[in-house]
Every structure is written in C-alpha cells, then in structure tokens.
Coordinates of C-alpha atoms in Angstrom, one line a residue:
M11 CA 66.6 53.6 127.2
A12 CA 68.4 55.9 124.7
Q13 CA 71.4 54.8 123.1
F14 CA 74.0 57.1 121.3
Y15 CA 76.2 56.2 118.9
S16 CA 79.6 57.7 118.3
A17 CA 81.7 57.0 115.5
K18 CA 85.3 57.0 115.8
R19 CA 87.2 59.6 113.7
R20 CA 89.1 58.0 111.3
V21 CA 92.5 59.4 111.3
T22 CA 94.6 59.1 108.1
T23 CA 98.6 59.7 108.6
R24 CA 100.3 61.7 105.8
Q25 CA 103.2 59.8 104.5
I26 CA 106.2 61.9 104.3
I27 CA 108.2 61.3 100.9
T28 CA 111.3 62.5 99.4
V29 CA 111.3 64.4 96.1
T30 CA 113.9 66.2 93.9
V31 CA 112.0 69.1 91.9
T32 CA 113.2 69.4 88.4
D33 CA 111.2 72.6 86.8
L34 CA 109.9 75.9 88.0
D35 CA 106.2 76.4 86.7
A36 CA 104.9 79.9 85.7
F37 CA 103.8 80.3 89.1
G38 CA 106.8 79.9 91.2
Q39 CA 105.8 76.4 92.1
G40 CA 108.4 73.7 92.1
V41 CA 107.8 70.5 90.0
A42 CA 108.7 66.8 90.7
R43 CA 107.2 63.9 89.7
H44 CA 105.7 61.1 91.8
N45 CA 103.8 57.9 91.0
G46 CA 103.9 58.9 87.2
K47 CA 102.5 62.2 87.4
A48 CA 103.3 66.1 88.2
L49 CA 103.8 67.1 91.8
F50 CA 103.6 70.7 92.7
I51 CA 105.4 72.1 95.6
P52 CA 105.3 75.7 96.4
G53 CA 108.7 77.1 97.8
L54 CA 111.2 74.6 96.1
L55 CA 113.3 75.5 93.1
P56 CA 114.9 73.2 90.6
Q57 CA 117.6 70.9 91.7
E58 CA 116.5 71.0 95.3
S59 CA 115.5 67.6 97.2
A60 CA 113.1 68.3 100.2
E61 CA 111.0 65.7 102.5
V62 CA 107.5 66.7 101.6
V63 CA 103.8 65.7 102.5
I64 CA 100.9 65.3 99.7
T65 CA 98.3 67.8 100.7
E66 CA 96.2 67.1 97.5
D67 CA 96.1 64.3 95.3
K68 CA 94.2 64.3 91.8
K69 CA 94.1 62.0 89.0
Q70 CA 96.4 64.1 86.5
Y71 CA 98.6 65.8 89.4
A72 CA 99.4 66.3 93.0
R73 CA 100.3 69.0 95.5
A74 CA 102.7 68.8 98.3
Q75 CA 104.0 71.0 101.3
V76 CA 107.6 71.3 102.0
K77 CA 108.7 69.7 105.6
R78 CA 112.5 69.7 105.4
R79 CA 114.4 71.1 102.3
L80 CA 117.7 69.1 102.0
N81 CA 119.7 71.0 99.8
E82 CA 119.7 74.6 98.4
S83 CA 119.8 75.6 94.4
P84 CA 122.3 77.9 93.3
E85 CA 119.7 80.1 92.0
R86 CA 118.0 80.5 95.5
V87 CA 118.1 84.2 96.4
A88 CA 117.0 86.1 99.9
P89 CA 113.7 87.6 99.5
R90 CA 113.9 91.5 99.6
C91 CA 110.3 91.8 101.1
P92 CA 109.9 91.0 105.1
H93 CA 106.1 89.9 104.1
F94 CA 107.2 87.5 101.1
G95 CA 105.9 84.1 102.1
V96 CA 102.6 85.6 103.8
C97 CA 101.5 88.1 101.7
G98 CA 99.8 87.1 98.6
G99 CA 101.4 89.6 96.2
C100 CA 104.4 87.7 95.1
Q101 CA 105.4 84.1 94.7
Q102 CA 108.6 84.3 93.4
Q103 CA 111.1 86.5 95.1
H104 CA 112.8 83.3 96.5
A105 CA 114.1 82.5 92.7
S106 CA 116.6 84.5 90.8
V107 CA 115.2 86.8 88.2
A108 CA 117.0 84.7 85.6
L109 CA 115.2 81.5 86.7
Q110 CA 111.8 83.4 86.9
Q111 CA 112.1 84.5 83.3
R112 CA 113.5 81.0 82.1
S113 CA 110.5 79.4 83.5
K114 CA 108.1 81.8 82.2
R115 CA 109.4 81.8 78.9
A116 CA 109.6 78.1 78.7
A117 CA 105.8 77.9 79.7
L118 CA 104.9 80.4 76.9
A119 CA 106.7 78.4 74.6
R120 CA 105.0 75.1 75.6
L121 CA 101.7 76.8 75.5
M122 CA 102.3 78.3 72.0
K123 CA 104.3 75.5 70.5
N124 CA 106.8 77.9 69.3
D125 CA 110.1 79.3 70.4
V126 CA 110.3 82.5 72.3
A127 CA 112.4 84.8 70.6
E128 CA 113.0 87.5 73.4
V129 CA 112.0 88.3 76.9
I130 CA 110.9 92.0 77.0
A131 CA 111.7 93.2 80.7
G132 CA 112.7 96.3 82.8
E133 CA 113.8 96.9 86.3
P134 CA 112.7 93.9 88.6
W135 CA 112.4 96.1 91.6
G136 CA 110.5 99.1 92.1
Y137 CA 108.4 98.7 88.9
R138 CA 104.8 98.8 90.1
R139 CA 103.2 102.1 89.6
R140 CA 99.8 101.4 91.0
A141 CA 98.8 99.2 93.9
R142 CA 95.6 99.3 96.3
L143 CA 96.0 98.4 99.9
S144 CA 93.0 97.1 102.0
L145 CA 92.0 99.1 104.8
H146 CA 90.7 97.5 108.4
Y147 CA 90.0 98.8 111.9
P148 CA 89.4 95.6 114.0
P149 CA 87.5 96.6 117.3
K150 CA 89.5 94.3 119.6
T151 CA 92.9 95.7 118.5
Q152 CA 92.0 99.3 117.8
Q153 CA 94.7 99.5 115.3
L154 CA 94.2 100.2 111.9
Q155 CA 95.5 97.4 109.3
M156 CA 97.1 98.6 106.0
G157 CA 98.1 96.1 103.4
F158 CA 97.5 93.4 100.8
R159 CA 95.5 90.0 101.3
Q160 CA 97.4 87.1 102.4
S161 CA 97.7 84.0 100.0
A162 CA 94.6 82.1 99.8
S163 CA 92.8 84.2 102.3
S164 CA 90.8 87.7 103.0
D165 CA 93.0 88.3 106.2
I166 CA 95.2 91.6 105.7
V167 CA 99.0 91.4 105.8
D168 CA 100.1 94.7 107.5
V169 CA 102.8 95.9 105.1
T170 CA 105.5 98.2 106.0
R171 CA 107.6 97.8 103.1
C172 CA 107.0 96.8 99.5
P173 CA 110.1 96.6 97.0
V174 CA 108.3 96.3 94.2
L175 CA 106.5 99.3 94.3
A176 CA 107.7 102.6 92.7
P177 CA 110.1 104.2 95.2
Q178 CA 108.1 107.2 95.9
L179 CA 105.0 104.8 96.6
E180 CA 106.8 102.7 99.0
A181 CA 108.4 105.8 100.6
L182 CA 104.8 107.0 101.4
L183 CA 103.5 104.1 103.0
P184 CA 104.6 105.2 106.8
D185 CA 103.3 108.7 106.6
L186 CA 100.0 107.6 105.2
R187 CA 99.3 105.0 107.7
A188 CA 100.1 107.5 110.2
C189 CA 97.7 109.9 108.7
L190 CA 94.9 107.6 108.2
E191 CA 95.1 106.2 111.9
T192 CA 94.4 109.9 113.2
L193 CA 91.2 110.1 111.5
Q194 CA 87.8 110.0 113.5
G195 CA 86.3 107.7 110.6
K196 CA 89.0 104.8 110.3
R197 CA 86.7 102.3 111.2
H198 CA 84.9 103.5 108.0
L199 CA 87.8 103.1 105.3
G200 CA 87.7 100.3 102.9
H201 CA 90.9 100.6 100.7
V202 CA 93.1 103.2 99.5
E203 CA 94.8 103.2 96.0
L204 CA 98.2 104.8 95.2
V205 CA 99.2 105.7 91.5
Q206 CA 102.6 106.8 90.5
A207 CA 101.7 109.0 87.3
G208 CA 103.7 111.4 85.0
S209 CA 101.7 114.3 87.0
G210 CA 102.9 113.1 90.1
T211 CA 101.3 110.9 93.2
L212 CA 97.7 110.0 93.0
M213 CA 95.8 108.7 96.1
I214 CA 92.4 107.3 96.1
L215 CA 90.5 106.9 99.3
R216 CA 87.4 104.8 99.5
H217 CA 85.2 105.1 102.6
T218 CA 81.7 103.7 103.5
A219 CA 80.3 106.5 105.5
P220 CA 80.6 110.1 105.2
L221 CA 83.8 111.8 106.3
S222 CA 83.9 114.6 109.2
A223 CA 84.9 118.0 108.2
H224 CA 87.9 117.5 110.5
D225 CA 89.0 114.4 108.8
R226 CA 88.6 115.9 105.0
E227 CA 90.9 118.8 106.1
K228 CA 93.2 116.6 107.5
L229 CA 93.5 114.4 104.4
E230 CA 93.7 117.8 102.2
R231 CA 96.5 118.9 104.4
F232 CA 98.1 115.4 104.1
S233 CA 97.8 115.8 100.1
H234 CA 99.5 119.1 100.1
S235 CA 102.4 118.1 102.4
Q236 CA 103.0 115.2 100.2
N237 CA 102.5 117.0 96.9
L238 CA 99.7 114.1 95.9
A239 CA 96.6 114.5 94.0
L240 CA 93.7 113.4 96.3
Y241 CA 90.5 111.5 95.3
L242 CA 87.7 110.3 97.9
A243 CA 85.2 107.8 96.6
P244 CA 82.2 107.6 99.0
A245 CA 80.7 104.7 96.9
S246 CA 82.2 102.6 94.2
E247 CA 80.7 104.6 91.5
I248 CA 81.6 108.3 92.7
L249 CA 85.0 109.9 92.7
A250 CA 85.5 113.5 93.8
S251 CA 88.6 115.1 93.7
V252 CA 89.9 117.1 96.5
S253 CA 93.4 118.2 95.1
G254 CA 96.1 118.0 92.4
Q255 CA 95.9 118.4 88.4
T256 CA 94.6 115.7 86.1
P257 CA 96.9 112.8 85.9
W258 CA 98.7 111.9 82.9
Y259 CA 101.5 109.4 81.9
E260 CA 103.7 109.0 78.7
S261 CA 103.3 106.2 76.0
N262 CA 106.1 106.8 73.4
G263 CA 106.7 110.4 73.9
L264 CA 103.0 111.3 74.0
R265 CA 100.7 112.3 77.0
L266 CA 97.7 110.6 77.8
N267 CA 95.4 111.8 80.5
F268 CA 93.7 109.5 82.4
S269 CA 91.0 109.0 85.3
P270 CA 92.3 107.5 88.3
R271 CA 90.2 104.6 87.8
D272 CA 91.1 103.8 84.4
F273 CA 93.3 100.8 83.4
I274 CA 96.9 101.9 82.8
Q275 CA 99.8 99.3 82.5
V276 CA 101.5 98.9 86.3
N277 CA 105.1 98.5 84.8
E278 CA 105.7 101.6 83.0
G279 CA 109.1 100.5 81.9
V280 CA 107.8 97.5 80.2
N281 CA 105.0 99.5 78.6
Q282 CA 107.2 101.7 76.9
Q283 CA 109.2 99.0 75.4
M284 CA 106.1 97.1 74.8
V285 CA 104.6 99.9 72.6
A286 CA 107.8 100.5 70.8
R287 CA 108.4 96.6 70.1
A288 CA 104.7 96.6 68.7
L289 CA 105.4 99.5 66.2
A290 CA 108.5 97.9 64.8
W291 CA 106.8 94.5 64.7
L292 CA 104.0 96.1 63.0
D293 CA 106.5 98.0 60.5
V294 CA 104.1 100.7 60.1
Q295 CA 104.4 102.8 56.8
P296 CA 103.2 106.4 56.0
D297 CA 100.0 104.9 53.7
D298 CA 99.2 102.1 56.2
R299 CA 95.7 102.1 57.7
V300 CA 95.9 100.3 61.2
L301 CA 93.3 99.0 63.7
D302 CA 93.5 99.0 67.3
L303 CA 91.1 96.7 69.1
F304 CA 90.5 96.9 72.5
C305 CA 92.2 100.2 72.7
G306 CA 91.6 101.6 75.9
M307 CA 92.5 105.5 75.9
G308 CA 95.1 104.9 73.1
N309 CA 98.1 103.4 74.6
F310 CA 99.1 102.1 71.5
T311 CA 96.5 104.0 69.4
L312 CA 97.9 107.5 69.6
P313 CA 101.9 106.1 69.1
L314 CA 100.3 104.4 65.9
A315 CA 99.1 107.4 64.5
T316 CA 102.2 109.0 64.5
L317 CA 103.7 106.7 61.6
A318 CA 100.5 105.6 60.0
A319 CA 98.1 107.5 57.5
S320 CA 95.2 106.4 59.6
V321 CA 94.2 104.8 62.4
V322 CA 91.1 103.5 64.1
G323 CA 90.8 102.7 67.6
V324 CA 87.9 100.5 69.1
E325 CA 86.7 100.1 72.6
G326 CA 84.0 98.8 74.4
V327 CA 83.9 101.0 77.2
P328 CA 82.5 104.6 76.0
A329 CA 84.2 106.7 78.7
L330 CA 87.6 105.4 77.5
V331 CA 86.5 106.2 73.8
E332 CA 85.9 109.9 74.7
K333 CA 89.2 109.8 76.7
G334 CA 91.0 108.5 73.8
R335 CA 89.4 111.1 71.6
E336 CA 90.5 113.9 74.1
N337 CA 93.9 112.5 74.0
A338 CA 94.2 112.5 70.2
R339 CA 93.2 116.1 70.9
Q340 CA 95.8 117.0 73.1
N341 CA 98.4 115.7 71.0
A342 CA 97.4 117.1 67.9
L343 CA 96.7 113.8 66.2
Q344 CA 94.1 114.2 63.4
N345 CA 94.4 111.1 61.4
V346 CA 92.8 108.6 64.3
T347 CA 89.6 108.4 65.1
F348 CA 88.3 106.3 68.4
F349 CA 84.7 104.0 68.1
H350 CA 82.6 102.6 70.4
A351 CA 81.5 98.9 69.5
N352 CA 80.6 95.4 71.2
L353 CA 83.6 93.8 69.8
E354 CA 81.7 90.4 70.2
E355 CA 79.7 91.3 66.9
D356 CA 81.1 91.5 63.4
V357 CA 83.5 94.4 63.3
T358 CA 83.7 94.1 59.5
Q359 CA 80.0 95.6 59.2
Q360 CA 81.1 98.7 61.0
P361 CA 81.5 101.9 58.8
W362 CA 84.8 102.3 59.9
A363 CA 85.9 99.0 58.6
K364 CA 84.7 99.3 54.8
N365 CA 88.1 100.2 53.3
G366 CA 90.0 97.6 55.2
F367 CA 93.2 97.9 57.2
D368 CA 97.1 96.8 56.3
K369 CA 98.1 96.3 59.9
V370 CA 95.9 95.4 63.1
L371 CA 96.8 95.3 66.9
L372 CA 94.6 94.1 69.7
D373 CA 95.2 94.1 73.5
P374 CA 92.4 92.0 74.8
A375 CA 91.6 91.6 78.6
R376 CA 92.2 88.4 80.3
A377 CA 89.0 86.5 78.8
G378 CA 90.8 87.2 75.5
A379 CA 89.1 87.8 72.2
A380 CA 87.2 84.8 70.8
G381 CA 84.4 86.7 69.9
V382 CA 86.3 88.9 67.4
M383 CA 89.0 86.3 65.5
Q384 CA 86.7 85.0 63.0
H385 CA 85.7 88.4 62.1
L386 CA 89.3 89.9 62.2
V387 CA 90.5 87.3 59.6
K388 CA 88.0 88.4 57.3
L389 CA 90.1 91.9 57.2
Q390 CA 93.0 90.1 55.8
P391 CA 95.7 92.3 57.2
D392 CA 99.1 91.6 56.3
R393 CA 100.2 91.9 60.2
I394 CA 98.7 91.4 63.4
V395 CA 100.1 91.9 66.8
Y396 CA 98.4 90.4 69.6
V397 CA 99.3 91.6 73.3
S398 CA 98.2 89.2 76.0
C399 CA 97.9 89.0 79.7
N400 CA 96.8 85.5 79.5
P401 CA 98.7 82.9 77.6
A402 CA 95.7 80.3 77.8
T403 CA 93.2 82.5 75.9
L404 CA 96.2 83.7 73.4
A405 CA 97.0 80.1 72.4
R406 CA 93.1 79.5 71.9
D407 CA 92.7 82.8 70.0
S408 CA 95.9 82.0 67.9
D409 CA 94.6 78.9 66.4
E410 CA 91.6 80.9 64.5
L411 CA 94.6 83.0 62.9
L412 CA 96.8 80.1 62.2
R413 CA 93.8 78.2 60.6
A414 CA 93.3 81.1 58.4
G415 CA 96.8 81.0 56.9
Y416 CA 98.4 83.4 59.2
Q417 CA 102.0 82.2 60.8
I418 CA 103.9 83.3 63.9
Q419 CA 106.6 85.4 63.2
R420 CA 107.8 86.7 66.7
L421 CA 106.9 85.6 70.1
A422 CA 108.2 87.4 73.3
M423 CA 107.3 87.3 76.6
L424 CA 106.6 90.3 78.7
D425 CA 108.0 90.2 82.2
M426 CA 105.2 92.8 83.4
F427 CA 105.0 91.6 86.9
P428 CA 108.3 90.1 88.3
H429 CA 108.3 88.0 91.4
T430 CA 104.5 87.1 90.5
G431 CA 103.1 84.1 88.6
H432 CA 101.6 86.7 86.0
L433 CA 102.5 85.6 82.7
E434 CA 102.1 88.4 79.6
S435 CA 103.3 88.0 76.0
M436 CA 103.0 89.5 72.5
V437 CA 102.8 87.7 69.1
L438 CA 103.2 89.0 65.6
F439 CA 101.3 87.2 62.9
E440 CA 102.1 87.6 59.4
R441 CA 99.6 86.3 56.4
K442 CA 101.4 83.8 53.9

C-alpha cells in the first residue's frame, strides 16, 4: 500500500517593530537603525516614526515595509503625479526638493570624503526633455497601454500625466494616445520616444511589424497637426525620417545637430549651467590646449573651443565623432578636432596627444573611466574636470588622480533628475 508524505508548511510570522527614521539616502529611502545595522524603508522621511515589518534581513543591512506611519515630517509634500508610488520613474516626490538635495549632497560628500561646495539645479518640474514610453496592446482588454514600467516590474503604468516631463511633451500625451489607439497595427507597437529639442518636438515610433499605408498616412497627418518631427523604427538599427527637420539643441549658445537616437542630457537647464561651470572651473585661457574625453557630439568640446587655442575631442563611437565634426563646421569653429579612439588604451601614444594638454575634461558613462585614468595622469594637465553620472565610479577613478598628486578643489552635486535616485556630480582637480 502506497503511503504519501505531506510536509507541513512552515509559517513564519513577520514581527512588526516601531522605528524612527533619522536620514534619507540618495535613492529616497528612509534610514533607521535596528539591531545595530541600517534599516532601509521606502516611503519614510527623517523624523517620521512608523510600525514596519522587515522584508529582507542581511548581515550588514535590512529592508522593511511600512505598515502604519505614526507621524509626518515637516518636509513631507503631496506628490504632484497621480501615478507616484506605482510608476518606477520617480522615487522622491513625497519629499521636499530641499530635502532631496540635502540627502544627495550628503551622500556625495560621504563617498568623495570631501565637502560639496554647491548644488547645481534647475526647475524641479517639467525638466525632462526626453522620455521613452512603453506600448502594449493586451488581447484581453483590447486597449492600448502607454506609459512607464512599474517599480521592480515589467508591467506598464498607463500614464495620463507626467509632471517631470517638459510641458510640451506632457501636453502631447492625450492626443498621442488617441492617435496610436486608432492604428490598425497597434498590437505591433513597441515603444514611443519623445524629445523636446530646440528645433521642436520629435517622435520616434518603434513598431515590430510593417505599418499599413493607412497607418503611415495617419501618423504623418498627426505629425503635421502637432508640428513634430516623426521617425519610424521598424528595427532597432533602422530609423526612417517621415517628416520634420534635423533636430538640434543649444549648448552655451552654440547649435548642435543630433540624431534622434543620440545621447543628449535630459535636463536642459542643468546642462546649460553644467557646461558654463565646467568652462569657469577649467579657467580656459586663449593659449590653452584642452582635451575632452568621452566627448560625444561636442556638448563640452565646442563651447571649450570658443575660449581655447585648440581643443581635441575624443570619443569611442564613430558616428558621434562625425557628428562632432559636423557641428564644429556648422559653428565655424576651426580650432577643434575630433578623433575616434578606444579609451581603454593608452591615449598618450596617440599623435594628437604628443604636444600635451593644459586642461582636460572627461564625461564618461556610468562605468566610469578606469581604463583611461592611469594614462591621463601622464599628460600632467594643470586642471581636470570630471563630470560623473555614477558617484561610485567617480570615487574609484578619483583615487587615481589623488595618488598622482592632484587635489580636489571643487565638488558640486548636479540635480539632473529631481525626484529620482540618480546622483550626478562634477569635480575640479588641480595638480599640486
């Protein structure tokens, strides 16, 4: 006779504890202490107490979830977005802008072991000039979803408003949704990108199956009615212009053309201040030779060329190098040259480096510039400005400069993405 064994399910009761938050981390999580270690609690602010339940308990830290908040911080504000708390785009709309900036400033100071001299900030709302909205057409509901991903999920939050978007882009959302819902091929739409450039609004529509002539005509009519440049992307590597002029934006008074897929800084107001501050920190003189590493299409390179004797821009993406050259010609700047190079290799061996440089600027991606730092110090520039979108790699790369005898003279927090956990910064190093 067969016997079957059924193990009893072990039930664990999650204990509710009461804690008081003393700090806010750079990602907008409240920080309390419990059992001698940091306890991270999303949704709580400094000075707030709450009954919480621990959801993750590690050796060095723990995480908890709020069951009941017992009081309210004076710096708690009402989120402007109806989707806050569900949408994964923003994490800090419940905190005052002043508190957000203080917490990021403190986090940067801890990582860099240096005082943060200033916060470079712009408007905290309506600042985002670029966004990608996911599109999905579930057969069950037969209603097009358009929005951003939920926090820690692939599900889409159907967005009706987004107050961090540039006003022109937010205003476009209802009409854009109405247009896409009428397309015959709406089940084959992947995402839509919106960009607010100096030249006007751009729309890039990714579709995974060919669009009918009816749909293409409807989209083109929509682009004309909304006065936007339309691009279609039938594949990730293909971009077809349907209507509108070549997009451009301004950097320090210069006009830079770009492709819709090229990287541009999302926050125009902070970008303008950041470029101006970099020029001032470098103290560029008329006889200076300046090197701009990870230069892209010339966001810093071209403004530097208006002040220096000569500027060299170096970039690892060939298409951006050509775009930089085109932008230099368009702005009649003849003292700037762009080169394609692998920045993991020794840049000092390149022909364009043989005469050395007085000043250097670098603006790497999130991975930082570990491969270039040991070679950069061989050039012995007087001043270096490092613009960073990742404080961890900035701290790592800074150690190389400090060991080589450079000193941090200025450190600024860039509030490039208010209401989010992104922490950007820029540092001025000077040689002793």
